[in-house]
Every structure is written in C-alpha cells, then in structure tokens.
CSV table of C-alpha atoms and ligand atoms in Angstrom, one decimal:
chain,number,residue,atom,x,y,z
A,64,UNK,CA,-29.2,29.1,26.3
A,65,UNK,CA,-26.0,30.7,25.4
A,66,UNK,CA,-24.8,33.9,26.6
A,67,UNK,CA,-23.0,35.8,24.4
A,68,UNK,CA,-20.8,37.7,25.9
A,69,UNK,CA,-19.6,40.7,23.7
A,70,UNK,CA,-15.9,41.2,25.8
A,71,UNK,CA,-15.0,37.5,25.2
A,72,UNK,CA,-16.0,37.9,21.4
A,73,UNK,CA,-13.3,40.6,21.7
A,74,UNK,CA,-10.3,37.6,22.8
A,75,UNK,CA,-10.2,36.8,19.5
A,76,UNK,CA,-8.9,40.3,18.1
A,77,UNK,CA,-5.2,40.8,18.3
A,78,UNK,CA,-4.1,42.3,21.8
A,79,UNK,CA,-3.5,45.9,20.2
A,80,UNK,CA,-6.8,46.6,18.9
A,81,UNK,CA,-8.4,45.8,22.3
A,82,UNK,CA,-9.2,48.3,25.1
A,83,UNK,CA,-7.3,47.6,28.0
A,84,UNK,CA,-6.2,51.0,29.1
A,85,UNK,CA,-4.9,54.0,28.1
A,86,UNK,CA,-1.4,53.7,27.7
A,87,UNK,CA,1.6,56.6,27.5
A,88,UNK,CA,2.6,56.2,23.9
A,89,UNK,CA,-0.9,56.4,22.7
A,90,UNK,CA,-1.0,60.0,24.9
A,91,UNK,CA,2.3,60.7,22.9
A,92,UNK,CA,0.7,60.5,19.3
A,93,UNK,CA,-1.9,62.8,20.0
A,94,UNK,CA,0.8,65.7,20.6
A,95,UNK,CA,3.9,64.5,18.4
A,96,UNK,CA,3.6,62.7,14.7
A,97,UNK,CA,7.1,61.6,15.8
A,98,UNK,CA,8.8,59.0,18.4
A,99,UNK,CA,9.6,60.7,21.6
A,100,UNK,CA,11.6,59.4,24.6
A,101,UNK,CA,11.7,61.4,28.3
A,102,UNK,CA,15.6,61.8,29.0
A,103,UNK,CA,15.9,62.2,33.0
A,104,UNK,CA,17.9,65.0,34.4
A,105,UNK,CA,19.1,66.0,37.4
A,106,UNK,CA,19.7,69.6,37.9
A,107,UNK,CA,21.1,69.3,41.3
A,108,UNK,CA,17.7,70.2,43.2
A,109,UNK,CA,17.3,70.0,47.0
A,110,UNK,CA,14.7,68.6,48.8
A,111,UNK,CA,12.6,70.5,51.1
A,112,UNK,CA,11.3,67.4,53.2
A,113,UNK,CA,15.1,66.7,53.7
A,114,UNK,CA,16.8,70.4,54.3
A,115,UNK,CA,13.8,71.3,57.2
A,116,UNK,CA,11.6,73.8,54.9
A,117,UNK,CA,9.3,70.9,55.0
A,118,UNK,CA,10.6,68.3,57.2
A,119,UNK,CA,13.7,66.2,58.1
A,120,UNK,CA,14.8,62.7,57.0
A,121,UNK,CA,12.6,62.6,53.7
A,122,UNK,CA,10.1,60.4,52.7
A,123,UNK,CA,10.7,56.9,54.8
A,124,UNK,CA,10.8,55.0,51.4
A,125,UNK,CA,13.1,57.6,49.3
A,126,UNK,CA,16.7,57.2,48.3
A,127,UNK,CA,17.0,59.2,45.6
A,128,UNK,CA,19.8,57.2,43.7
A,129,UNK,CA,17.7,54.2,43.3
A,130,UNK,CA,15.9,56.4,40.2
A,131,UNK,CA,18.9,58.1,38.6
A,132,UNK,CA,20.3,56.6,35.6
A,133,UNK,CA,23.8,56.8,35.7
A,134,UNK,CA,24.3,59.8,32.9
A,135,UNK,CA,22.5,61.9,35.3
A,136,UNK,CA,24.6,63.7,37.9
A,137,UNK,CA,23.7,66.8,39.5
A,138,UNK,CA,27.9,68.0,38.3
A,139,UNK,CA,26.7,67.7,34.8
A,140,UNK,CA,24.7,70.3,33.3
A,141,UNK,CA,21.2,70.3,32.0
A,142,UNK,CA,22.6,70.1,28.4
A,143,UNK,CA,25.4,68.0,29.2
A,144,UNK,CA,23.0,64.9,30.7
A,145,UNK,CA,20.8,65.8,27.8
A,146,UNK,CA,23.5,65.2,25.2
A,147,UNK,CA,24.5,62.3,26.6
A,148,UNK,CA,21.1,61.0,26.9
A,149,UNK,CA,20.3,61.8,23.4
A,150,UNK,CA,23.8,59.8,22.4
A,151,UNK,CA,22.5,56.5,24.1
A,152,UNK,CA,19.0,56.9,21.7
A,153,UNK,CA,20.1,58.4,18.6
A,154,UNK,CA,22.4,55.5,17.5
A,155,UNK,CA,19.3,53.0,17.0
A,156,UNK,CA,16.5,55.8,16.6
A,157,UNK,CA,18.1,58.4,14.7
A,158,UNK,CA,14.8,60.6,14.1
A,159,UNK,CA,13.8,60.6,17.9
A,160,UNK,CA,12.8,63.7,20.2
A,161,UNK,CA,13.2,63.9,23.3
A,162,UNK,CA,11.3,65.2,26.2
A,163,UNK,CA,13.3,66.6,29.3
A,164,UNK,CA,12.8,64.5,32.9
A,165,UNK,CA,13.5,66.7,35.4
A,166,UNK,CA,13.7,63.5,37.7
A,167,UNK,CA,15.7,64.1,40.7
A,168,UNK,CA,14.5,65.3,44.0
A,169,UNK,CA,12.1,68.8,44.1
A,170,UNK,CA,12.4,70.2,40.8
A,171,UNK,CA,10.7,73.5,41.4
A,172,UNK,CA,11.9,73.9,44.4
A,173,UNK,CA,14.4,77.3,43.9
A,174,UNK,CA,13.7,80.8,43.1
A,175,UNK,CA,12.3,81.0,40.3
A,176,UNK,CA,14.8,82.8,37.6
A,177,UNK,CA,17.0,79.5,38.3
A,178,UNK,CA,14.1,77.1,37.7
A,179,UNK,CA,13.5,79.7,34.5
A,180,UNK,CA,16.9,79.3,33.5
A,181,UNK,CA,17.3,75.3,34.3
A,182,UNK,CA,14.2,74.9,31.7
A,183,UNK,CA,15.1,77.1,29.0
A,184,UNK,CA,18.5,75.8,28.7
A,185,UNK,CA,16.6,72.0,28.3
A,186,UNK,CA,14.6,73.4,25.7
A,187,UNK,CA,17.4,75.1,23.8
A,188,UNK,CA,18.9,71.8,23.3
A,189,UNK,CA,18.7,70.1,19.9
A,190,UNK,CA,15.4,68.0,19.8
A,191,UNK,CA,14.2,68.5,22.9
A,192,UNK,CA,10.4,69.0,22.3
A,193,UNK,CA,9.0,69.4,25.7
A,194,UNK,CA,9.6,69.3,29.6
A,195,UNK,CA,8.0,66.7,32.2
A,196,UNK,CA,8.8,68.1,35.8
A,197,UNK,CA,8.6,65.6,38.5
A,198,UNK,CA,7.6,67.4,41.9
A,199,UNK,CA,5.7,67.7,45.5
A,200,UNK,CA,2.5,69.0,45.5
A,201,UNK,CA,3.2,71.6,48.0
A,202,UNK,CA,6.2,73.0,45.9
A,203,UNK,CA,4.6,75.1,43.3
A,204,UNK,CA,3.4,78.5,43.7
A,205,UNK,CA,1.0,80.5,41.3
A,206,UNK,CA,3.5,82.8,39.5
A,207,UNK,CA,5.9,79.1,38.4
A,208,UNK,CA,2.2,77.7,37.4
A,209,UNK,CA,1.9,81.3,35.2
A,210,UNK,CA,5.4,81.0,33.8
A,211,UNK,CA,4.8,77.2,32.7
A,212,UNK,CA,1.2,78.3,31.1
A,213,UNK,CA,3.1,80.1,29.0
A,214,UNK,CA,6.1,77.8,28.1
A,215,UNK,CA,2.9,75.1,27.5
A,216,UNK,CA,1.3,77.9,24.9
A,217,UNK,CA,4.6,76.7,22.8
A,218,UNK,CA,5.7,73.5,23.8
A,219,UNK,CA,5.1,70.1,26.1
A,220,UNK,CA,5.3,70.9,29.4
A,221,UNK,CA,3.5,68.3,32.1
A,222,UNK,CA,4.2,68.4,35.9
A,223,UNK,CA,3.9,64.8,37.8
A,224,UNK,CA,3.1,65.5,41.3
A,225,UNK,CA,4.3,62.9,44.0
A,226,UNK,CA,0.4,62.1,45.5
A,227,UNK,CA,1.7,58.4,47.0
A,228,UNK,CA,-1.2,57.8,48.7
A,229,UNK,CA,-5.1,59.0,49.0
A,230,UNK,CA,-4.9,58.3,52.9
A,231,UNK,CA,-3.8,60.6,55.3
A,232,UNK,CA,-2.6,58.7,58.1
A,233,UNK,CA,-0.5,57.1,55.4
A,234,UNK,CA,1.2,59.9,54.3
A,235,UNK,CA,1.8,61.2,57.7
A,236,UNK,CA,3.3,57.6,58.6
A,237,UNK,CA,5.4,57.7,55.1
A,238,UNK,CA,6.6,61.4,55.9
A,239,UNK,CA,5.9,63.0,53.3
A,240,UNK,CA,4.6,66.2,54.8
A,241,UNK,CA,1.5,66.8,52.6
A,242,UNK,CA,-1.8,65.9,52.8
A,243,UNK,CA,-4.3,64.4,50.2
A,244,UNK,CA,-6.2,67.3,50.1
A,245,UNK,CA,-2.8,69.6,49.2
A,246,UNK,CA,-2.0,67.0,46.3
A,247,UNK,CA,-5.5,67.6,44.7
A,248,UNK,CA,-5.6,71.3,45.3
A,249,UNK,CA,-1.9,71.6,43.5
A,250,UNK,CA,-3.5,69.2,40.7
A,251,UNK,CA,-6.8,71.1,39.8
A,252,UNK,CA,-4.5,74.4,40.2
A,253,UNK,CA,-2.3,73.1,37.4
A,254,UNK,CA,-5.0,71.4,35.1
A,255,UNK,CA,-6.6,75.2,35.8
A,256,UNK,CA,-3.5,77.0,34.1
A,257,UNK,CA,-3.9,74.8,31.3
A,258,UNK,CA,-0.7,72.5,31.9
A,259,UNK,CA,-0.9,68.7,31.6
A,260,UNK,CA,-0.8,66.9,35.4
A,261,UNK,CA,0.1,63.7,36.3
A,262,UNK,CA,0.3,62.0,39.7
A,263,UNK,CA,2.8,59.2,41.4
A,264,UNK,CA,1.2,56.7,43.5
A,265,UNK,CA,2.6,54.0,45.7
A,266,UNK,CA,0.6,50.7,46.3
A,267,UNK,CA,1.6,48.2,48.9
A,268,UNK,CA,2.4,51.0,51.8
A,269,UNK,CA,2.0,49.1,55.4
A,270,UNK,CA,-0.9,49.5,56.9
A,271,UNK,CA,-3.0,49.8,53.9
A,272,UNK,CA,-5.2,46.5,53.3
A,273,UNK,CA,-6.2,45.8,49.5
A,274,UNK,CA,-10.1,47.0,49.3
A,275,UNK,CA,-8.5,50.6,50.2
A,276,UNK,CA,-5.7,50.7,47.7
A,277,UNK,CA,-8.3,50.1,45.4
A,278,UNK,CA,-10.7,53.0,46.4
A,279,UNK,CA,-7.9,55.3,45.9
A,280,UNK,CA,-9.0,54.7,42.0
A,281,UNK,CA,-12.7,56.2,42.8
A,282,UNK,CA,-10.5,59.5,44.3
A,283,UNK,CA,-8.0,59.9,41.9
A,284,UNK,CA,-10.6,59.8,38.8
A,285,UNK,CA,-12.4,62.8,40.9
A,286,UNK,CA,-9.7,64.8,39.8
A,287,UNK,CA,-8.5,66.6,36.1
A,288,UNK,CA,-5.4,64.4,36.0
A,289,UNK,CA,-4.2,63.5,32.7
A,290,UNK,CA,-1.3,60.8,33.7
A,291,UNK,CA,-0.8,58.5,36.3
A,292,UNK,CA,2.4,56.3,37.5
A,293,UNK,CA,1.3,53.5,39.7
A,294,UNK,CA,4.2,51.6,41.3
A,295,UNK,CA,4.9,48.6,43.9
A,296,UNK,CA,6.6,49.5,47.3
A,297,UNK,CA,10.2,48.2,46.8
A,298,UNK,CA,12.1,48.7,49.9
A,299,UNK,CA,15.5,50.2,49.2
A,300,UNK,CA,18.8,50.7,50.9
A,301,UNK,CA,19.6,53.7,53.0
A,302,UNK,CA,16.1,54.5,53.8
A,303,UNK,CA,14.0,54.8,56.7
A,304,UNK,CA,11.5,52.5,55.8
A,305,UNK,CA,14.6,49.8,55.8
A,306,UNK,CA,15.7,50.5,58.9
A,307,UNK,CA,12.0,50.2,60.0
A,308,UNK,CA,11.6,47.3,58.5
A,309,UNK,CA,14.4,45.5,60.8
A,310,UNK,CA,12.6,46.3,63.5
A,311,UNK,CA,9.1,45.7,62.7
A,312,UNK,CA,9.1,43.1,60.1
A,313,UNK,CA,5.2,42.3,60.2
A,314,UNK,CA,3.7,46.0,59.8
A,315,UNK,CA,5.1,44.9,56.0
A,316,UNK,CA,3.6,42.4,53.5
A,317,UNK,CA,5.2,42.6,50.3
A,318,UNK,CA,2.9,42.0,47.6
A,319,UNK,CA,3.9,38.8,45.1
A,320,UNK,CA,3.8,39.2,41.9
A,321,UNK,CA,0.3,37.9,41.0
A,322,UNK,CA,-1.0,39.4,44.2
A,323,UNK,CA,0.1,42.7,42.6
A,324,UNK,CA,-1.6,42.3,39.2
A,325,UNK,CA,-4.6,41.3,41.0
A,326,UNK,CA,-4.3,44.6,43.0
A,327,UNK,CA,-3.6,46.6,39.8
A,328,UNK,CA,-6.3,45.6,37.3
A,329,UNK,CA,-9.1,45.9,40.3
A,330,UNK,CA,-7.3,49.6,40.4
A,331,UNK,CA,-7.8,49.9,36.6
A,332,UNK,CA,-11.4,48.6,36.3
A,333,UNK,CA,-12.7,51.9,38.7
A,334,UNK,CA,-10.3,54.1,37.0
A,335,UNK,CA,-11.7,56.8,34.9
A,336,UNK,CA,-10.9,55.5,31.4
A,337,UNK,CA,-9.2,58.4,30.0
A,338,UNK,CA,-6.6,58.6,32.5
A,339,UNK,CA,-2.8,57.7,31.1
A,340,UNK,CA,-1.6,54.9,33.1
A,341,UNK,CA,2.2,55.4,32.3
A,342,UNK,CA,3.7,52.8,34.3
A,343,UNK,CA,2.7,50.1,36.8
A,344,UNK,CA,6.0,49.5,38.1
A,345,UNK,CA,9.0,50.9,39.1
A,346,UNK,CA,12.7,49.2,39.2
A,347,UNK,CA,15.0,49.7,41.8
A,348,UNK,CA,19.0,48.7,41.2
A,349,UNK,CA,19.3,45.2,42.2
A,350,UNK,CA,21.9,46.2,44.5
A,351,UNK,CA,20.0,48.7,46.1
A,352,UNK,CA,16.5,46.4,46.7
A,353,UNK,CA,15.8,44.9,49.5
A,354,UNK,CA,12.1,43.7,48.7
A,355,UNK,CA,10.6,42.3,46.9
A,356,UNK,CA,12.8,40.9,44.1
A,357,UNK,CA,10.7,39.7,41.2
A,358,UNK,CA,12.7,39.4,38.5
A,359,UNK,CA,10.6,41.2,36.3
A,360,UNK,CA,11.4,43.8,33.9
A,361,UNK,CA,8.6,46.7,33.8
A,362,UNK,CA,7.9,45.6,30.2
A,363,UNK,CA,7.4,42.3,31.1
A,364,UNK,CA,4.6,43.6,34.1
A,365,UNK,CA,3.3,45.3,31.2
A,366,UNK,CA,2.6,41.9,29.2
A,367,UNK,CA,1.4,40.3,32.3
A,368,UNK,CA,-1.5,43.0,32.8
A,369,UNK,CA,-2.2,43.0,29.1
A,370,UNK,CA,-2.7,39.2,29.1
A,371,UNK,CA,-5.0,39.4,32.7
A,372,UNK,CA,-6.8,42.1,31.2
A,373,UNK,CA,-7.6,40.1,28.1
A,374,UNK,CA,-8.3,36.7,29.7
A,375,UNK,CA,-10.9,38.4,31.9
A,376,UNK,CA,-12.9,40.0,29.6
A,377,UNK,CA,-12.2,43.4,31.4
A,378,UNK,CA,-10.7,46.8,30.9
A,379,UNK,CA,-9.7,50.4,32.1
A,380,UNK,CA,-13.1,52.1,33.8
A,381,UNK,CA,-14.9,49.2,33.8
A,382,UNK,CA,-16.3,49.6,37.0
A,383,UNK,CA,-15.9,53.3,37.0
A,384,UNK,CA,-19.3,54.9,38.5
A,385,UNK,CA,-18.5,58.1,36.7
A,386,UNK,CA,-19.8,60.1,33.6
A,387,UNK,CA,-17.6,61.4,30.5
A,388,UNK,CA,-18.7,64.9,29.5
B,259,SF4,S1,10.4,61.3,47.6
B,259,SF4,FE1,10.8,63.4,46.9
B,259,SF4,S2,9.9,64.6,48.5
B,259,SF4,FE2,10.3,62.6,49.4
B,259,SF4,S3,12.3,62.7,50.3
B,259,SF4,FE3,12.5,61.9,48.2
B,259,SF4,S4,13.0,63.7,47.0
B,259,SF4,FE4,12.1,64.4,48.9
C-alpha cells in the first residue's frame, strides 16, 4: 500500500511557497509596503554588567566590537552613522527605509531624557521608519516601556532582549547577571505595553547537552515574543570565555556545521509557528574568531536550513504541543 504522504507532495512546489518558518522579511511586509533595512548604531551606551551596576567583566562570551560595523562609532552621532548607513544602501536601493539598530552595548541604559533624545534624533532622520533597540532584560523600567508605547502608537519600535539561555545555571556560569525568569518578566511587560519583543539566544553554551537546547523552544513559545535571533557560540578574542577556553579546553564542544543544523531545525520543529526566526547565525570578524570557523556566510546557513527543512518533510511548530488562539 502506498502512503501518501501530504509534506513530501509539497517537495515538488518551489522552495518559496513552502512553510518552513516564519522568516523576518515576511514580518517586514505586514508593517511596511516598502523595502526596509535595520542600520546599526552605536550611541556610545555603557554596560551595566561591565561598569559594576550589574556586575564586572561582562558577559564571558562578549566583545562588543565583534558586532559593530565599521560606520558605527560611538564618536559619530546618531544621525551621522545613520547617514552614512543610508549612503552604503541607497546607491543600489534608492527607494529603501530604514529602521534604526541601536546595536551596541545597553541601549536603555541612561536616564531617560538622553535615551528620549538618542531616539528622536534617529527618527528625525530622513527615512528612518522605526527603531529596534537591542537590550538586557533587566535594563528597562516602566516609565521607558510608557514612553516607547507611545512612540510605537506612531511608528516601529521593537525591543530585542538579550535572553541567551532558558537555564539558569547557564547564565550564572555565562555572567550575565539575569535570570530566565527576569528575561520573561521584561518580555510579557513589553508585549503588555503593546511594543513588539524579540529575544537573543545563544546555542552551543558549555555545559548544555543537545536534548536541552532544544527544550528551550517549548519555553520560549510560552512567552508573547514576536522575533527571535538564534545564534552559534563563536568564541571571540578579548573575552573571558577565550581565556577560559585555554585553560579548560573540554568543558567546550564546538558544534560543526551539520551538527548545528541538526540542532536548529529540531529547535524549529517545537517552536510556536508564528514566531519570527530572524537569524540563525551570527558572524564574528575573521580576525576576531577563534571558533568555530565555518566558512559560511549567514545567507548561505539560511539555504542550508531551507533545503534540510524541505528534504525532511518538516517545518516551523511541527512538533509544537501548543494551541493558536
Ligand atoms: S553581551 Fe551585552 S550585557 Fe553582556 S557584557 Fe556584552 S554588552 Fe554587556
């Protein structure tokens, strides 16, 4: 008898009609009829897990130059980096918008008439259509949430938090000063005010073995997040984690390639399906990566999943245990 199996009947439609997941650009559309880009800024924020508010030495894996393009110095101003940002896409996408990455370090950590006035002058610049505002979860206070509720009645505004990992013990080990339960507190506050929320998370930490990487999908769907960025551990220069890693080699098992796929679509099967998966990788400078070096652009990662996706009959949510109101 044959089976019929209705997913493999979908292999033969062309890769962009197919569910796979729910991808940033498709997010885009539904709030702009027009291309949009996110420029990155850095508006010369501290960081409170570095300066002792928090904590001291940062996050072990964190130098912050490994995700700064090079247009982006904190000397600059807002609409300086902007402009030149907006030169670099306007000469082969003349009609673009843009949305302002306020990448660098804590970017709502300051009072908040300077985080007011950081914003407004990114939104007074030409074509700048909305603000994403990169952040820790225990960086954001009620009357900053209240402000950006407002801004949001007008224009984009989404704040990523930094959640890194569902595992306490983790994020104690990986300094980061927070707990899980502080990440999804600052996330349900957010989605509360009305604001789009996104999250950060880190797969291949030490100490974490595959099954519970995974589980972190079940968690994270619990939650009104509207984005996610998944991305491999890279090991970078300058960091604690390096240093760590030259003395304890085998607490660290970088993830191959293919291991990492393998990791990533299991991730995305339990994932509730409406959740933007934004990126799956990150890339650190060449000369500032240690490990692991795959040679891989992020667009090319992207392919990769597509393709797994496809050949195994299987998609975002698949084996998500939830229920869409
Ligand atoms: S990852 Fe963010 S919170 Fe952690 S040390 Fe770097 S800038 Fe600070």
């Amino acid at each position: 008898m044959d089976i019929y199996c209705y997913f493999c009947a979908l292999l033969t439609l062309p890769i962009d009609v197919m569910f796979l997941y729910t991808d940033f650009s498709t997010f885009l559309k539904k709030y702009f009829e027009f291309k949009v880009q996110k420029l990155s800024v850095n508006a010369g924020f501290s960081c409170p897990n570095r300066n002792g508010y928090i904590g001291y030495g940062g996050c072990t894996y964190c130098n912050n130059q490994s995700f700064n393009p090079d247009y982006c110095t904190g000397n600059r101003s807002v609409k300086e980096q902007l402009e030149d940002g907006k030169m670099f896409f306007s000469r082969k996408y003349p009609e673009m918008k843009y949305l302002a990455y306020f990448q660098a370090y804590t970017n709502t950590y300051e009072k908040i008439e300077i985080l007011k006035r950081l914003y407004e002058e990114a939104l007074a610049v030409e074509n700048v259509v909305g603000l994403v505002i990169g952040t820790r979860p225990d960086c954001v206070s009620e009357d900053l949430l209240g402000y950006l509720s407002e801004l949001g009645r007008h224009t984009f505004v989404l704040l990523e938090y930094g959640v890194e990992t569902t595992d306490d013990a983790l994020l104690e080990r990986i300094n980061r000063g927070h707990t899980f339960d502080c990440a999804a507190k600052a996330i349900c506050l957010t989605a509360r005010y009305g604001l789009h929320v996104g999250a950060h998370l880190i797969l291949g930490l030490p100490g974490q073995a595959a099954e519970q990487m995974v589980e972190q999908a079940d968690i994270l769907s619990d939650l009104p997040l509207e984005t996610l960025k998944l991305h491999q551990l890279q090991l970078v220069r300058g960091t604690v984690m390096a240093r760590e890693y030259e003395r304890y080699p085998s607490d660290f098992n970088f993830l191959s390639v293919d291991e990492y796929a393998d990791l990533v679509i299991g991730f995305l099967e339990r994932l509730r399906p409406d959740i933007v998966v934004e990126r799956f990788t990150s890339q650190t400078p060449k000369e500032l990566l240690i490990a692991p070096d795959w040679g891989l652009k992020n667009y090319e990662f992207v392919a990769l999943i597509q393709r797994r996706l496809k050949e195994r009959c299987t998609y975002q949510g698949r084996l998500w245990k939830g229920r869409m109101d």
